[in-house]
């Protein structure tokens, strides 16, 4: 069993003007599936942005897959798949064309047809992204997060815009 830490957060704090988003957060996670749950405004998205090196913490240290998020963020982003809270997609591309383009960014990638089947979008692969429902775009985001065969995946609000059945199916896919 692999017990190596995949995520190490030590005394991380982040403040935006007078709002404390994170206050001395400390957390270690080993290989496996885990979720971070909290109300809106609790700092979950802020933490994700710090993990990816998109913003800097005010204090503390974070390592993702053994890499320092403040100095090795590019390497982290090449090894981690991400579904952001509000992804933006090119509306004129088809679902399959979009995933095929994204896969070219990686030296190794999963087959787009396989990913579309995994997230339940096989029947929509020739549809333009701009014609997809919000739930279908969310599923596309999960497929995009998985395309580069990531070592770790961060999903920010993965079930938003999904009905009950689609949520269940997506969570079963993720888990």
PDB file of C-alpha atoms in Angstrom:
ATOM      1  CA  UNK A   1       0.000   0.000   0.000  1.00  0.00           C
ATOM      2  CA  UNK A   2       1.332   3.439  -0.962  1.00  0.00           C
ATOM      3  CA  UNK A   3       1.416   5.724   2.095  1.00  0.00           C
ATOM      4  CA  UNK A   4       3.421   8.539   0.541  1.00  0.00           C
ATOM      5  CA  UNK A   5       1.914  11.978   1.090  1.00  0.00           C
ATOM      6  CA  UNK A   6       0.431  13.362  -2.106  1.00  0.00           C
ATOM      7  CA  UNK A   7      -0.575  16.626  -0.468  1.00  0.00           C
ATOM      8  CA  UNK A   8       1.037  18.413   2.455  1.00  0.00           C
ATOM      9  CA  UNK A   9      -0.339  21.719   3.731  1.00  0.00           C
ATOM     10  CA  UNK A  10       1.401  23.366   6.677  1.00  0.00           C
ATOM     11  CA  UNK A  11       0.125  26.504   8.454  1.00  0.00           C
ATOM     12  CA  UNK A  12      -1.271  28.050   5.270  1.00  0.00           C
ATOM     13  CA  UNK A  13      -2.990  31.407   5.566  1.00  0.00           C
ATOM     14  CA  UNK A  14      -4.528  33.681   2.948  1.00  0.00           C
ATOM     15  CA  UNK A  15      -6.268  36.991   3.459  1.00  0.00           C
ATOM     16  CA  UNK A  16      -8.064  39.205   0.937  1.00  0.00           C
ATOM     17  CA  UNK A  17      -8.188  42.717   2.391  1.00  0.00           C
ATOM     18  CA  UNK A  18     -10.207  42.193   5.614  1.00  0.00           C
ATOM     19  CA  UNK A  19     -11.460  38.690   4.751  1.00  0.00           C
ATOM     20  CA  UNK A  20      -9.524  35.711   6.104  1.00  0.00           C
ATOM     21  CA  UNK A  21      -9.946  32.945   3.520  1.00  0.00           C
ATOM     22  CA  UNK A  22      -7.549  30.451   5.140  1.00  0.00           C
ATOM     23  CA  UNK A  23      -6.209  30.642   8.686  1.00  0.00           C
ATOM     24  CA  UNK A  24      -3.193  28.433   9.478  1.00  0.00           C
ATOM     25  CA  UNK A  25      -4.594  25.401   7.651  1.00  0.00           C
ATOM     26  CA  UNK A  26      -2.567  22.231   8.201  1.00  0.00           C
ATOM     27  CA  UNK A  27      -3.412  18.982   6.456  1.00  0.00           C
ATOM     28  CA  UNK A  28      -1.605  15.916   5.092  1.00  0.00           C
ATOM     29  CA  UNK A  29      -3.208  13.524   2.615  1.00  0.00           C
ATOM     30  CA  UNK A  30      -2.003  10.183   1.370  1.00  0.00           C
ATOM     31  CA  UNK A  31      -2.897   8.477  -1.903  1.00  0.00           C
ATOM     32  CA  UNK A  32      -6.641   7.880  -2.227  1.00  0.00           C
ATOM     33  CA  UNK A  33      -9.939   9.641  -2.786  1.00  0.00           C
ATOM     34  CA  UNK A  34     -10.828  12.554  -0.552  1.00  0.00           C
ATOM     35  CA  UNK A  35     -13.117  15.540  -0.608  1.00  0.00           C
ATOM     36  CA  UNK A  36     -13.075  18.973   0.923  1.00  0.00           C
ATOM     37  CA  UNK A  37     -16.544  20.116   1.911  1.00  0.00           C
ATOM     38  CA  UNK A  38     -17.622  23.484   3.257  1.00  0.00           C
ATOM     39  CA  UNK A  39     -20.103  26.294   2.744  1.00  0.00           C
ATOM     40  CA  UNK A  40     -19.700  28.943   0.062  1.00  0.00           C
ATOM     41  CA  UNK A  41     -16.929  31.337   1.008  1.00  0.00           C
ATOM     42  CA  UNK A  42     -15.136  28.823   3.242  1.00  0.00           C
ATOM     43  CA  UNK A  43     -11.898  29.009   1.218  1.00  0.00           C
ATOM     44  CA  UNK A  44     -12.085  25.801  -0.836  1.00  0.00           C
ATOM     45  CA  UNK A  45     -11.521  27.485  -4.205  1.00  0.00           C
ATOM     46  CA  UNK A  46      -8.866  29.747  -2.687  1.00  0.00           C
ATOM     47  CA  UNK A  47      -7.029  26.657  -1.453  1.00  0.00           C
ATOM     48  CA  UNK A  48      -7.263  25.058  -4.900  1.00  0.00           C
ATOM     49  CA  UNK A  49      -5.829  28.177  -6.526  1.00  0.00           C
ATOM     50  CA  UNK A  50      -2.936  28.143  -4.036  1.00  0.00           C
ATOM     51  CA  UNK A  51      -2.335  24.400  -4.593  1.00  0.00           C
ATOM     52  CA  UNK A  52      -1.984  25.070  -8.320  1.00  0.00           C
ATOM     53  CA  UNK A  53       0.268  28.098  -7.798  1.00  0.00           C
ATOM     54  CA  UNK A  54      -2.273  30.451  -9.384  1.00  0.00           C
ATOM     55  CA  UNK A  55      -2.113  32.660  -6.290  1.00  0.00           C
ATOM     56  CA  UNK A  56       0.348  32.696  -3.408  1.00  0.00           C
ATOM     57  CA  UNK A  57      -0.446  31.978   0.223  1.00  0.00           C
ATOM     58  CA  UNK A  58       0.420  34.754   2.658  1.00  0.00           C
ATOM     59  CA  UNK A  59       2.054  32.241   4.997  1.00  0.00           C
ATOM     60  CA  UNK A  60       2.771  28.533   5.174  1.00  0.00           C
ATOM     61  CA  UNK A  61       4.015  25.827   2.849  1.00  0.00           C
ATOM     62  CA  UNK A  62       2.274  23.496   0.415  1.00  0.00           C
ATOM     63  CA  UNK A  63       3.608  20.473  -1.426  1.00  0.00           C
ATOM     64  CA  UNK A  64       1.614  18.703  -4.127  1.00  0.00           C
ATOM     65  CA  UNK A  65       3.080  15.365  -5.238  1.00  0.00           C
ATOM     66  CA  UNK A  66       6.274  16.386  -3.428  1.00  0.00           C
ATOM     67  CA  UNK A  67       6.517  19.683  -5.346  1.00  0.00           C
ATOM     68  CA  UNK A  68       6.491  23.136  -3.730  1.00  0.00           C
ATOM     69  CA  UNK A  69       3.396  24.988  -4.968  1.00  0.00           C
ATOM     70  CA  UNK A  70       5.075  28.383  -4.677  1.00  0.00           C
ATOM     71  CA  UNK A  71       8.095  27.521  -6.847  1.00  0.00           C
ATOM     72  CA  UNK A  72       7.118  24.459  -8.913  1.00  0.00           C
ATOM     73  CA  UNK A  73       3.571  25.338  -9.947  1.00  0.00           C
ATOM     74  CA  UNK A  74       4.136  24.657 -13.653  1.00  0.00           C
ATOM     75  CA  UNK A  75       5.309  21.115 -12.915  1.00  0.00           C
ATOM     76  CA  UNK A  76       2.334  20.607 -10.605  1.00  0.00           C
ATOM     77  CA  UNK A  77      -0.087  21.721 -13.315  1.00  0.00           C
ATOM     78  CA  UNK A  78       1.442  19.235 -15.794  1.00  0.00           C
ATOM     79  CA  UNK A  79       0.843  16.367 -13.367  1.00  0.00           C
ATOM     80  CA  UNK A  80      -2.567  17.347 -11.987  1.00  0.00           C
ATOM     81  CA  UNK A  81      -5.945  17.392 -13.723  1.00  0.00           C
ATOM     82  CA  UNK A  82      -8.299  20.219 -12.773  1.00  0.00           C
ATOM     83  CA  UNK A  83     -11.962  21.064 -13.144  1.00  0.00           C
ATOM     84  CA  UNK A  84     -12.309  24.727 -12.206  1.00  0.00           C
ATOM     85  CA  UNK A  85     -15.481  26.094 -10.644  1.00  0.00           C
ATOM     86  CA  UNK A  86     -16.469  28.150 -13.708  1.00  0.00           C
ATOM     87  CA  UNK A  87     -14.705  26.688 -16.757  1.00  0.00           C
ATOM     88  CA  UNK A  88     -14.885  28.492 -20.087  1.00  0.00           C
ATOM     89  CA  UNK A  89     -14.963  26.507 -23.320  1.00  0.00           C
ATOM     90  CA  UNK A  90     -14.759  27.530 -26.986  1.00  0.00           C
ATOM     91  CA  UNK A  91     -18.445  27.392 -28.034  1.00  0.00           C
ATOM     92  CA  UNK A  92     -17.807  26.721 -31.728  1.00  0.00           C
ATOM     93  CA  UNK A  93     -15.765  23.523 -31.259  1.00  0.00           C
ATOM     94  CA  UNK A  94     -17.370  20.110 -31.063  1.00  0.00           C
ATOM     95  CA  UNK A  95     -16.964  18.160 -27.852  1.00  0.00           C
ATOM     96  CA  UNK A  96     -14.630  15.618 -29.485  1.00  0.00           C
ATOM     97  CA  UNK A  97     -12.567  18.242 -31.326  1.00  0.00           C
ATOM     98  CA  UNK A  98     -12.067  20.134 -28.062  1.00  0.00           C
ATOM     99  CA  UNK A  99     -10.869  17.048 -26.165  1.00  0.00           C
ATOM    100  CA  UNK A 100      -8.622  16.045 -29.063  1.00  0.00           C
ATOM    101  CA  UNK A 101      -7.020  19.515 -28.991  1.00  0.00           C
ATOM    102  CA  UNK A 102      -6.532  19.388 -25.233  1.00  0.00           C
ATOM    103  CA  UNK A 103      -4.917  15.945 -25.512  1.00  0.00           C
ATOM    104  CA  UNK A 104      -2.252  17.373 -27.850  1.00  0.00           C
ATOM    105  CA  UNK A 105      -0.976  19.464 -24.923  1.00  0.00           C
ATOM    106  CA  UNK A 106       0.169  16.313 -23.143  1.00  0.00           C
ATOM    107  CA  UNK A 107       2.930  13.861 -23.986  1.00  0.00           C
ATOM    108  CA  UNK A 108       0.587  11.053 -22.986  1.00  0.00           C
ATOM    109  CA  UNK A 109      -3.169  11.236 -22.998  1.00  0.00           C
ATOM    110  CA  UNK A 110      -6.312   9.176 -22.775  1.00  0.00           C
ATOM    111  CA  UNK A 111      -8.407   8.525 -25.865  1.00  0.00           C
ATOM    112  CA  UNK A 112     -11.133  11.165 -26.179  1.00  0.00           C
ATOM    113  CA  UNK A 113     -13.794   8.598 -27.135  1.00  0.00           C
ATOM    114  CA  UNK A 114     -12.970   6.575 -24.023  1.00  0.00           C
ATOM    115  CA  UNK A 115     -13.240   9.673 -21.829  1.00  0.00           C
ATOM    116  CA  UNK A 116     -16.520  10.765 -23.407  1.00  0.00           C
ATOM    117  CA  UNK A 117     -17.926   7.305 -22.764  1.00  0.00           C
ATOM    118  CA  UNK A 118     -16.672   7.431 -19.171  1.00  0.00           C
ATOM    119  CA  UNK A 119     -18.499  10.709 -18.418  1.00  0.00           C
ATOM    120  CA  UNK A 120     -21.604   9.866 -20.440  1.00  0.00           C
ATOM    121  CA  UNK A 121     -21.068  12.196 -23.398  1.00  0.00           C
ATOM    122  CA  UNK A 122     -20.529   9.686 -26.210  1.00  0.00           C
ATOM    123  CA  UNK A 123     -23.784  10.674 -27.893  1.00  0.00           C
ATOM    124  CA  UNK A 124     -22.809  14.361 -27.779  1.00  0.00           C
ATOM    125  CA  UNK A 125     -19.291  14.141 -29.212  1.00  0.00           C
ATOM    126  CA  UNK A 126     -20.227  15.874 -32.496  1.00  0.00           C
ATOM    127  CA  UNK A 127     -22.258  18.624 -30.801  1.00  0.00           C
ATOM    128  CA  UNK A 128     -20.838  22.114 -30.529  1.00  0.00           C
ATOM    129  CA  UNK A 129     -19.913  23.003 -26.962  1.00  0.00           C
ATOM    130  CA  UNK A 130     -22.022  26.164 -27.147  1.00  0.00           C
ATOM    131  CA  UNK A 131     -25.115  23.973 -27.619  1.00  0.00           C
ATOM    132  CA  UNK A 132     -24.482  21.824 -24.525  1.00  0.00           C
ATOM    133  CA  UNK A 133     -26.498  22.128 -21.337  1.00  0.00           C
ATOM    134  CA  UNK A 134     -24.690  23.320 -18.212  1.00  0.00           C
ATOM    135  CA  UNK A 135     -24.632  19.752 -16.906  1.00  0.00           C
ATOM    136  CA  UNK A 136     -23.116  18.428 -20.122  1.00  0.00           C
ATOM    137  CA  UNK A 137     -20.425  21.133 -19.988  1.00  0.00           C
ATOM    138  CA  UNK A 138     -19.690  20.019 -16.425  1.00  0.00           C
ATOM    139  CA  UNK A 139     -19.188  16.442 -17.635  1.00  0.00           C
ATOM    140  CA  UNK A 140     -16.920  17.761 -20.395  1.00  0.00           C
ATOM    141  CA  UNK A 141     -14.876  19.496 -17.695  1.00  0.00           C
ATOM    142  CA  UNK A 142     -14.377  16.220 -15.863  1.00  0.00           C
ATOM    143  CA  UNK A 143     -13.251  14.564 -19.106  1.00  0.00           C
ATOM    144  CA  UNK A 144     -10.853  17.458 -19.716  1.00  0.00           C
ATOM    145  CA  UNK A 145      -9.412  17.045 -16.203  1.00  0.00           C
ATOM    146  CA  UNK A 146      -8.684  13.382 -16.952  1.00  0.00           C
ATOM    147  CA  UNK A 147      -7.299  13.722 -20.487  1.00  0.00           C
ATOM    148  CA  UNK A 148      -3.606  14.012 -19.570  1.00  0.00           C
ATOM    149  CA  UNK A 149      -3.564  10.865 -17.395  1.00  0.00           C
ATOM    150  CA  UNK A 150      -3.003  12.980 -14.267  1.00  0.00           C
ATOM    151  CA  UNK A 151      -1.457  11.635 -11.088  1.00  0.00           C
ATOM    152  CA  UNK A 152      -3.973  13.645  -9.077  1.00  0.00           C
ATOM    153  CA  UNK A 153      -7.262  15.340  -9.939  1.00  0.00           C
ATOM    154  CA  UNK A 154      -8.804  18.427  -8.330  1.00  0.00           C
ATOM    155  CA  UNK A 155     -12.498  18.921  -9.031  1.00  0.00           C
ATOM    156  CA  UNK A 156     -14.003  22.217  -7.858  1.00  0.00           C
ATOM    157  CA  UNK A 157     -17.802  21.852  -7.604  1.00  0.00           C
ATOM    158  CA  UNK A 158     -17.912  18.797  -9.903  1.00  0.00           C
ATOM    159  CA  UNK A 159     -21.634  18.144  -9.450  1.00  0.00           C
ATOM    160  CA  UNK A 160     -22.929  21.684  -9.915  1.00  0.00           C
ATOM    161  CA  UNK A 161     -25.528  22.009 -12.686  1.00  0.00           C
ATOM    162  CA  UNK A 162     -26.206  18.258 -12.627  1.00  0.00           C
ATOM    163  CA  UNK A 163     -29.547  16.634 -11.841  1.00  0.00           C
ATOM    164  CA  UNK A 164     -29.753  13.915  -9.181  1.00  0.00           C
ATOM    165  CA  UNK A 165     -29.183  10.996 -11.569  1.00  0.00           C
ATOM    166  CA  UNK A 166     -26.296  12.715 -13.354  1.00  0.00           C
ATOM    167  CA  UNK A 167     -24.709  13.548  -9.976  1.00  0.00           C
ATOM    168  CA  UNK A 168     -24.906   9.918  -8.928  1.00  0.00           C
ATOM    169  CA  UNK A 169     -23.434   8.718 -12.219  1.00  0.00           C
ATOM    170  CA  UNK A 170     -20.616  11.273 -12.114  1.00  0.00           C
ATOM    171  CA  UNK A 171     -19.736  10.502  -8.498  1.00  0.00           C
ATOM    172  CA  UNK A 172     -19.667   6.782  -9.339  1.00  0.00           C
ATOM    173  CA  UNK A 173     -17.320   7.590 -12.242  1.00  0.00           C
ATOM    174  CA  UNK A 174     -15.028   9.681 -10.039  1.00  0.00           C
ATOM    175  CA  UNK A 175     -14.936   7.198  -7.195  1.00  0.00           C
TER     176      UNK A 175
END
